[in-house]
Amino acid sequence: MKKILICLLALLAGMPALSACGSGTPAETTGTEDAENIAGETAETETEDPRANYPDTLPELDFQGAEMVFHVRGETDNQKEIYMEEMTGDPVYDAVYERNQMVEERLNASINIVVGGAWDQYDQTIGEIRASIAASDGAYDAISGWSARIPVLSLEGLFLDLNTIPHINLEQPWWNSSVTEELQIAGKLYFATGDIVISHLKPMSVYAFNQKIAADIGVENLYNVVNEHRWTIDYVNTLVAEQYVDLNGDGNRDTEDRYGLICSSVNDADGYMQGFRISMISRDENNLPVLEIDAERMSTIVEKVYALMWENPGCYATTDDSTDMLAFASDHALFVTTRIGDVMWRLADMENDYGLLPYPLLDETQSAYGTRVQDSMNLMCIPIDAKNPEMSGAVLEALAAQSYRTVTPSFFDIALKNRYSRDEETAKMMDLIKDSVLINFESLYNESIGYPWTVLRSLMPQKSKNFASYWAGCEGTIKTKLEQAVQMIQNIE
């Protein structure tokens, strides 16, 4: 097509040049130069997305048909993000299938999975993984583990340090940099995530807004508010407060009325921690994690989120983890807080257009937005009894690189931007949301160090804003468990 276009442009440009020759004018040279310039510009604009050919650093490798076995979670989506047996017509999972075919051919290895329990059976699964590694049976070459639970096994010395694994290049863009930086302990890193798994994208926390309601009530362009760094919790609180309408006239606040915001005080509350880019951990002189929080800042955060959820007449918050997405889709709220995965399947048939925004800033002095990835995502790790760590590293790197090139664009651009989001501005906002993902040490090791990260989800369902009392009751336990966890990792040879 490019060649045809160039020829046509040259021909069109040459036609007036031939006429000019008959009249003795110098137009021939000018026409040719214009054609070449136009053709060059056209070819340049039709170049491929640079992601498609982004190079990796893997050498030529041949694992002679060896089987690479992943342990994966029991939920269907968690299985399919690692392994697809055949093409199904789904553009995202077909990209996973094609990715695996390319990697298998490139490395001469076959990819397979062993399926463990789903989230409600994962404690048993942890025991099974522990027993398998302790028996040194080499059953798994890599584990795609639930981020809320799998970190505990690293404290027991059951995973290899990814810094020592050949072929894994953690500086490449397909590995999440906040994980590779935040989870380093005593120079060791046991987990990585990023483009290799779709579960890194689906649980991203977002604000969705109803574009029809926004237009009807005359709200300014919210994308501009975000881009101008004015999208703060105070801005949200003020806007939401103005939106309550008793639509059914019964005098009761229920989901038949209209609100500024519908949310859960549990998972949705968690999103503000990364949204405000909170840190509860600093590093000592040996670069080891130590507990350190800004109590005054945390008190302010608790008070502001409490004010939004429980003191704002325009907010409808639940005390459990249920968020009424149907009410939002039925034009009963300007905003709803949710995750990308819920947007994909629960708003796909929404009649009116919706937009997507990041969680707000604490204030305009905050340097950047932050996006929480709910701990339903999966982390990649390599057990110490893996048959061939070099093969494990090479396959992980190849899968991650190819996912960056093809799977993530299929998910992000096709499934989200084209199929599920409704306008170009929302698509651009999705880029900002993804680029703002923050995964820190205390959020991933949360269950192993006394649950420091669940401040908001602990206080908000209780309708409490007394951070000082809450923290006084748990700080000592958290500090002790953190010290124990760090010591356990230091002791691992």
C-alpha positions as CSV (number, residue, x, y, z in Angstrom):
1,M,0.0,0.0,0.0
2,K,2.8,2.4,0.8
3,K,4.5,1.8,-2.6
4,I,1.2,2.3,-4.4
5,L,0.5,5.5,-2.5
6,I,4.0,6.8,-3.3
7,C,3.6,6.0,-7.0
8,L,0.2,7.7,-7.1
9,L,1.5,10.8,-5.4
10,A,4.4,10.9,-7.8
11,L,2.2,10.5,-10.8
12,L,-0.2,13.2,-9.6
13,A,2.6,15.5,-8.9
14,G,4.2,14.7,-12.3
15,M,1.0,15.5,-14.3
16,P,1.2,19.3,-13.9
17,A,4.9,19.1,-14.4
18,L,4.4,17.6,-17.9
19,S,2.0,20.4,-18.8
20,A,4.5,22.9,-17.6
21,C,7.2,21.5,-19.9
22,G,5.1,22.3,-22.9
23,S,4.8,25.9,-21.8
24,G,8.5,26.3,-20.9
25,T,7.9,26.9,-17.2
26,P,10.2,25.5,-14.5
27,A,7.3,23.7,-12.6
28,E,8.7,20.1,-13.3
29,T,11.3,20.2,-10.6
30,T,9.0,21.7,-8.0
31,G,6.3,19.1,-8.5
32,T,8.7,16.2,-8.1
33,E,10.2,17.6,-4.9
34,D,6.6,18.1,-3.5
35,A,5.7,14.5,-4.4
36,E,8.8,13.1,-2.7
37,N,8.2,15.2,0.5
38,I,4.5,14.2,0.7
39,A,5.3,10.5,0.1
40,G,8.0,10.6,2.7
41,E,5.7,12.2,5.3
42,T,3.0,9.6,4.5
43,A,5.4,6.7,4.9
44,E,6.6,8.2,8.2
45,T,3.1,8.5,9.7
46,E,2.3,4.9,8.8
47,T,5.1,3.4,10.8
48,E,4.3,0.7,13.3
49,D,3.8,1.3,17.0
50,P,7.3,1.2,18.6
51,R,6.1,-1.3,21.2
52,A,5.6,-3.9,18.4
53,N,9.3,-4.2,17.7
54,Y,10.8,-3.2,21.1
55,P,13.9,-5.4,21.5
56,D,14.8,-7.7,24.4
57,T,18.2,-8.8,25.5
58,L,17.7,-12.6,25.2
59,P,20.4,-14.5,23.3
60,E,19.7,-17.4,21.0
61,L,18.6,-20.3,23.3
62,D,17.5,-23.9,22.8
63,F,16.0,-25.9,25.6
64,Q,15.5,-28.9,23.5
65,G,11.7,-29.2,23.9
66,A,11.8,-29.1,27.7
67,E,8.5,-28.4,29.5
68,M,8.1,-25.1,31.4
69,V,5.4,-25.7,34.1
70,F,3.6,-22.8,35.8
71,H,1.6,-23.1,38.9
72,V,-1.4,-20.9,38.5
73,R,-4.5,-19.9,40.5
74,G,-7.8,-21.7,40.0
75,E,-9.8,-18.8,38.6
76,T,-10.3,-19.2,34.9
77,D,-8.9,-15.7,34.0
78,N,-5.8,-16.4,36.0
79,Q,-5.2,-19.6,34.1
80,K,-5.9,-18.0,30.7
81,E,-3.4,-15.2,31.2
82,I,-0.6,-17.8,31.3
83,Y,-1.9,-20.6,29.1
84,M,-4.4,-20.9,26.2
85,E,-4.9,-24.3,24.6
86,E,-6.4,-22.8,21.4
87,M,-7.7,-19.7,19.7
88,T,-11.2,-18.6,20.8
89,G,-11.9,-15.4,19.0
90,D,-11.3,-13.2,22.0
91,P,-8.6,-10.7,20.9
92,V,-6.9,-10.6,24.3
93,Y,-6.6,-14.3,24.9
94,D,-5.9,-15.1,21.3
95,A,-2.9,-12.7,21.8
96,V,-1.9,-14.8,24.8
97,Y,-2.1,-18.0,22.7
98,E,0.0,-16.4,19.9
99,R,2.5,-15.1,22.5
100,N,3.0,-18.6,23.9
101,Q,3.4,-20.1,20.4
102,M,6.1,-17.5,19.5
103,V,8.0,-18.1,22.8
104,E,7.8,-21.9,22.5
105,E,9.2,-21.8,19.0
106,R,11.9,-19.2,19.9
107,L,13.2,-21.1,22.9
108,N,12.3,-24.7,21.8
109,A,10.4,-25.2,25.1
110,S,6.7,-26.1,25.8
111,I,4.6,-24.1,28.2
112,N,2.1,-25.9,30.5
113,I,0.2,-25.2,33.8
114,V,-0.7,-26.9,37.0
115,V,-3.9,-25.3,38.5
116,G,-4.2,-24.7,42.2
117,G,-7.1,-23.3,44.3
118,A,-9.0,-20.2,43.7
119,W,-8.9,-17.2,46.1
120,D,-11.2,-18.9,48.7
121,Q,-9.0,-22.0,48.7
122,Y,-5.6,-20.3,48.5
123,D,-4.5,-21.0,52.0
124,Q,-4.6,-24.7,51.2
125,T,-2.8,-24.0,47.9
126,I,0.0,-22.2,49.9
127,G,0.4,-25.4,51.9
128,E,0.6,-27.5,48.8
129,I,3.2,-25.3,47.2
130,R,5.2,-25.3,50.4
131,A,5.1,-29.1,50.6
132,S,6.1,-29.5,47.0
133,I,9.1,-27.2,47.3
134,A,10.2,-28.8,50.6
135,A,10.1,-32.2,48.9
136,S,12.3,-30.9,46.1
137,D,10.1,-32.6,43.5
138,G,10.7,-29.9,40.9
139,A,7.0,-29.8,40.0
140,Y,7.0,-26.1,39.1
141,D,9.4,-24.0,37.1
142,A,7.6,-20.8,38.0
143,I,4.6,-19.7,40.1
144,S,2.0,-17.1,39.2
145,G,0.9,-16.5,42.7
146,W,-1.8,-14.4,44.4
147,S,-0.2,-11.2,45.5
148,A,-2.1,-11.1,48.8
149,R,-0.8,-14.5,50.0
150,I,2.2,-15.7,48.1
151,P,4.7,-13.3,49.7
152,V,4.7,-15.3,52.9
153,L,6.6,-18.1,51.2
154,S,9.5,-15.8,50.3
155,L,10.1,-15.3,54.1
156,E,10.6,-19.1,54.3
157,G,13.4,-19.1,51.7
158,L,11.3,-21.0,49.1
159,F,12.0,-18.7,46.1
160,L,15.1,-17.8,44.2
161,D,16.4,-14.3,44.1
162,L,15.4,-12.9,40.7
163,N,18.5,-10.7,40.7
164,T,20.5,-13.9,40.2
165,I,18.4,-15.5,37.5
166,P,20.0,-15.5,34.0
167,H,18.1,-13.7,31.2
168,I,15.6,-11.7,33.4
169,N,16.2,-8.1,32.7
170,L,14.3,-6.1,35.3
171,E,15.2,-2.8,33.7
172,Q,13.0,-3.5,30.7
173,P,9.7,-1.7,30.5
174,W,7.6,-4.9,30.7
175,W,8.5,-5.3,34.4
176,N,6.8,-3.0,36.9
177,S,9.5,-0.8,38.2
178,S,7.8,0.0,41.6
179,V,7.8,-3.7,42.4
180,T,11.4,-4.3,41.4
181,E,12.5,-1.3,43.5
182,E,10.2,-1.5,46.5
183,L,10.4,-5.3,47.1
184,Q,14.2,-5.4,47.3
185,I,15.2,-6.7,50.7
186,A,18.9,-7.1,51.7
187,G,19.7,-7.0,47.9
188,K,17.2,-9.8,47.2
189,L,14.1,-9.8,45.0
190,Y,11.6,-12.7,44.9
191,F,8.8,-11.3,42.9
192,A,8.1,-9.4,39.6
193,T,5.0,-8.5,37.7
194,G,4.0,-6.4,34.8
195,D,2.9,-7.0,31.2
196,I,3.4,-10.7,31.6
197,V,0.0,-11.0,33.4
198,I,-3.3,-9.3,32.5
199,S,-4.1,-9.3,36.2
200,H,-1.7,-6.5,36.5
201,L,-4.1,-4.3,34.6
202,K,-7.6,-5.5,35.5
203,P,-7.5,-4.5,39.2
204,M,-6.4,-0.9,38.6
205,S,-8.6,1.4,40.8
206,V,-10.4,4.2,39.0
207,Y,-13.1,6.8,39.2
208,A,-15.8,6.4,36.5
209,F,-18.1,9.3,35.7
210,N,-21.4,9.5,33.8
211,Q,-20.8,11.9,30.9
212,K,-24.5,12.6,30.4
213,I,-25.0,13.7,34.1
214,A,-21.8,15.7,33.9
215,A,-23.1,17.5,30.8
216,D,-26.6,18.0,32.3
217,I,-25.4,19.6,35.5
218,G,-22.7,21.7,33.7
219,V,-19.6,20.1,35.2
220,E,-16.4,21.5,33.7
221,N,-14.3,19.1,31.6
222,L,-13.0,16.7,34.1
223,Y,-10.1,15.6,31.9
224,N,-8.9,19.1,32.0
225,V,-9.2,19.2,35.7
226,V,-7.0,16.1,35.9
227,N,-4.5,17.4,33.4
228,E,-4.3,20.7,35.2
229,H,-3.5,19.0,38.5
230,R,-6.7,20.3,40.1
231,W,-8.3,16.8,40.6
232,T,-8.0,16.6,44.4
233,I,-10.0,15.0,47.2
234,D,-11.3,18.5,48.2
235,Y,-12.4,19.1,44.6
236,V,-14.2,15.8,44.6
237,N,-15.8,16.4,48.0
238,T,-17.2,19.8,46.9
239,L,-18.5,18.5,43.6
240,V,-20.1,15.4,45.1
241,A,-21.9,17.4,47.8
242,E,-23.9,19.3,45.3
243,Q,-25.4,16.3,43.5
244,Y,-27.9,14.5,45.8
245,V,-31.4,14.5,44.5
246,D,-34.3,12.5,46.1
247,L,-35.6,11.2,42.7
248,N,-38.4,9.1,44.1
249,G,-39.5,11.7,46.6
250,D,-39.8,9.2,49.5
251,G,-37.5,11.1,51.8
252,N,-35.1,8.1,52.2
253,R,-31.6,7.9,50.9
254,D,-31.5,4.8,48.7
255,T,-30.1,3.7,45.3
256,E,-33.3,5.0,43.6
257,D,-32.0,8.5,44.3
258,R,-29.2,10.3,42.5
259,Y,-25.8,10.9,44.1
260,G,-22.5,12.5,43.4
261,L,-20.6,9.3,44.3
262,I,-21.5,5.6,44.9
263,C,-18.7,3.6,46.6
264,S,-17.7,0.9,49.0
265,S,-15.9,1.7,52.2
266,V,-13.7,-1.4,51.9
267,N,-11.9,-2.0,48.6
268,D,-12.7,1.4,47.2
269,A,-11.2,3.0,50.3
270,D,-7.9,1.1,49.7
271,G,-7.5,3.1,46.4
272,Y,-6.9,6.3,48.2
273,M,-3.7,5.0,49.8
274,Q,-1.9,4.7,46.5
275,G,-3.9,7.6,45.1
276,F,-2.3,9.8,47.7
277,R,1.0,8.0,47.3
278,I,1.3,7.1,50.9
279,S,4.5,5.6,52.2
280,M,4.8,3.7,55.6
281,I,8.2,2.4,55.0
282,S,11.6,4.0,54.8
283,R,15.1,2.4,54.5
284,D,17.8,2.3,57.1
285,E,21.6,2.7,56.4
286,N,21.7,-0.9,55.1
287,N,18.7,-0.2,52.8
288,L,16.5,-2.4,54.9
289,P,12.7,-1.6,55.3
290,V,11.8,0.1,58.6
291,L,8.4,1.4,59.7
292,E,8.0,5.1,59.4
293,I,4.8,7.1,58.9
294,D,3.8,10.7,58.9
295,A,1.0,10.4,61.5
296,E,-0.2,14.0,60.9
297,R,-0.6,13.3,57.1
298,M,-2.3,10.0,57.8
299,S,-4.7,11.7,60.2
300,T,-5.5,14.2,57.5
301,I,-6.1,11.5,54.9
302,V,-8.4,9.5,57.2
303,E,-10.4,12.7,58.0
304,K,-10.8,13.7,54.3
305,V,-11.9,10.2,53.2
306,Y,-14.3,10.0,56.1
307,A,-15.7,13.3,55.2
308,L,-16.3,12.2,51.7
309,M,-17.9,8.9,52.6
310,W,-19.9,9.6,55.7
311,E,-20.4,13.4,56.0
312,N,-21.1,14.3,52.4
313,P,-24.8,14.3,51.5
314,G,-23.9,13.5,47.9
315,C,-22.1,10.2,48.7
316,Y,-23.8,6.8,49.0
317,A,-21.2,4.5,50.7
318,T,-21.7,0.9,51.8
319,T,-20.1,-0.7,54.8
320,D,-19.2,-3.8,52.9
321,D,-17.4,-4.5,49.6
322,S,-20.5,-4.1,47.4
323,T,-20.6,-1.2,45.0
324,D,-23.9,-0.6,43.1
325,M,-22.5,-0.4,39.6
326,L,-26.0,-1.0,38.2
327,A,-27.2,2.2,39.9
328,F,-24.3,4.1,38.3
329,A,-25.1,2.6,34.9
330,S,-28.7,3.6,35.3
331,D,-27.8,7.3,35.7
332,H,-28.1,7.4,39.5
333,A,-24.6,8.8,40.2
334,L,-22.1,11.2,38.7
335,F,-19.2,9.0,40.0
336,V,-18.5,5.5,41.0
337,T,-15.2,4.1,42.4
338,T,-14.3,0.7,40.9
339,R,-11.7,-1.4,39.1
340,I,-10.9,-1.7,35.4
341,G,-12.1,-5.3,35.4
342,D,-15.6,-4.2,36.7
343,V,-15.7,-1.4,34.1
344,M,-15.1,-4.0,31.3
345,W,-17.9,-6.3,32.1
346,R,-20.4,-4.3,34.2
347,L,-20.4,-1.1,32.2
348,A,-20.0,-2.5,28.7
349,D,-23.7,-2.2,28.0
350,M,-24.2,1.2,29.7
351,E,-26.5,3.2,27.5
352,N,-24.9,6.6,28.2
353,D,-21.2,7.4,27.8
354,Y,-18.9,7.1,30.8
355,G,-15.4,8.4,31.3
356,L,-12.5,7.2,33.5
357,L,-10.3,9.2,35.9
358,P,-7.5,8.4,38.3
359,Y,-8.1,8.5,42.0
360,P,-7.7,12.2,43.2
361,L,-4.6,13.8,44.6
362,L,-4.5,14.6,48.3
363,D,-3.8,18.3,47.4
364,E,-2.2,20.2,44.5
365,T,1.2,19.9,46.1
366,Q,1.3,16.2,45.5
367,S,3.8,15.6,42.7
368,A,1.9,12.9,40.7
369,Y,-1.3,10.8,40.6
370,G,-1.2,7.3,42.1
371,T,-3.1,4.1,41.0
372,R,-3.7,1.2,43.2
373,V,-3.6,-2.3,41.7
374,Q,-5.8,-4.4,44.0
375,D,-4.0,-7.4,45.5
376,S,-5.9,-9.8,43.2
377,M,-3.0,-9.4,40.7
378,N,-0.5,-12.2,40.3
379,L,3.3,-12.1,41.1
380,M,5.8,-14.2,39.2
381,C,8.4,-16.1,41.3
382,I,10.7,-19.1,40.8
383,P,10.8,-21.9,43.4
384,I,14.2,-23.0,44.7
385,D,13.7,-26.5,43.3
386,A,13.0,-25.4,39.8
387,K,14.5,-27.9,37.3
388,N,16.4,-25.3,35.3
389,P,16.4,-21.8,36.6
390,E,18.0,-20.5,33.4
391,M,15.0,-21.8,31.4
392,S,12.6,-20.3,33.9
393,G,14.3,-16.9,33.6
394,A,14.4,-17.1,29.8
395,V,10.7,-18.1,29.4
396,L,9.6,-15.4,31.9
397,E,11.5,-12.7,30.1
398,A,10.4,-13.9,26.7
399,L,6.7,-14.0,27.8
400,A,6.9,-10.6,29.4
401,A,8.6,-9.0,26.4
402,Q,6.1,-10.5,23.9
403,S,3.2,-9.5,26.2
404,Y,4.5,-5.9,26.1
405,R,4.5,-6.0,22.3
406,T,1.2,-7.7,21.7
407,V,-0.9,-8.8,24.7
408,T,-1.1,-5.5,26.6
409,P,-1.9,-3.5,23.5
410,S,-4.7,-6.1,22.7
411,F,-6.1,-5.7,26.3
412,F,-5.5,-2.0,26.7
413,D,-6.1,-0.6,23.3
414,I,-8.8,-3.0,22.0
415,A,-10.6,-4.2,25.0
416,L,-10.5,-1.0,26.9
417,K,-10.0,1.9,24.6
418,N,-12.0,0.6,21.7
419,R,-14.6,-1.8,23.0
420,Y,-15.3,-0.5,26.5
421,S,-14.3,3.2,26.7
422,R,-16.3,5.6,24.6
423,D,-14.0,8.5,23.5
424,E,-10.5,9.4,22.7
425,E,-10.0,11.5,25.8
426,T,-10.9,8.5,28.0
427,A,-8.3,6.4,26.1
428,K,-5.6,9.0,26.9
429,M,-6.7,9.1,30.5
430,M,-6.2,5.3,30.6
431,D,-2.6,5.9,29.7
432,L,-2.2,8.3,32.6
433,I,-3.9,5.8,35.0
434,K,-1.6,2.9,34.0
435,D,1.5,5.1,34.1
436,S,0.6,6.0,37.7
437,V,0.5,2.5,39.1
438,L,2.2,2.3,42.4
439,I,3.0,-1.1,44.1
440,N,5.0,-0.7,47.3
441,F,6.5,-3.0,49.9
442,E,4.0,-2.5,52.6
443,S,1.0,-3.1,50.3
444,L,2.3,-6.5,49.0
445,Y,3.8,-7.8,52.3
446,N,0.7,-6.4,54.1
447,E,-0.5,-9.7,55.5
448,S,3.0,-10.8,56.6
449,I,3.7,-7.7,58.6
450,G,0.5,-7.0,60.5
451,Y,-1.7,-5.3,58.0
452,P,-0.4,-1.7,58.0
453,W,-1.9,-1.0,54.6
454,T,-5.5,-1.6,55.6
455,V,-5.9,1.6,57.6
456,L,-8.8,3.0,55.5
457,R,-10.6,-0.3,55.0
458,S,-10.4,-0.9,58.7
459,L,-11.7,2.5,59.8
460,M,-14.2,3.5,57.1
461,P,-16.6,0.5,57.5
462,Q,-16.7,1.3,61.2
463,K,-17.4,4.9,60.4
464,S,-14.5,5.9,62.4
465,K,-11.9,8.7,61.8
466,N,-9.9,8.2,64.9
467,F,-6.6,7.3,63.3
468,A,-4.5,8.1,66.4
469,S,-6.4,5.5,68.5
470,Y,-6.3,2.9,65.7
471,W,-2.6,3.3,65.1
472,A,-1.7,3.2,68.8
473,G,-3.4,-0.2,69.0
474,C,-1.5,-1.8,66.1
475,E,1.8,0.1,65.5
476,G,3.8,-2.1,67.9
477,T,2.6,-5.3,66.3
478,I,3.3,-4.0,62.8
479,K,6.8,-2.9,63.8
480,T,7.6,-6.2,65.4
481,K,6.3,-8.3,62.5
482,L,8.2,-6.1,60.0
483,E,11.4,-6.6,61.8
484,Q,10.9,-10.3,62.0
485,A,10.1,-10.5,58.2
486,V,13.3,-8.5,57.4
487,Q,15.3,-10.7,59.6
488,M,14.0,-13.9,58.1
489,I,15.0,-12.7,54.6
490,Q,18.4,-11.6,55.8
491,N,18.9,-15.1,57.1
492,I,18.2,-16.8,53.8
493,E,21.3,-18.1,52.1
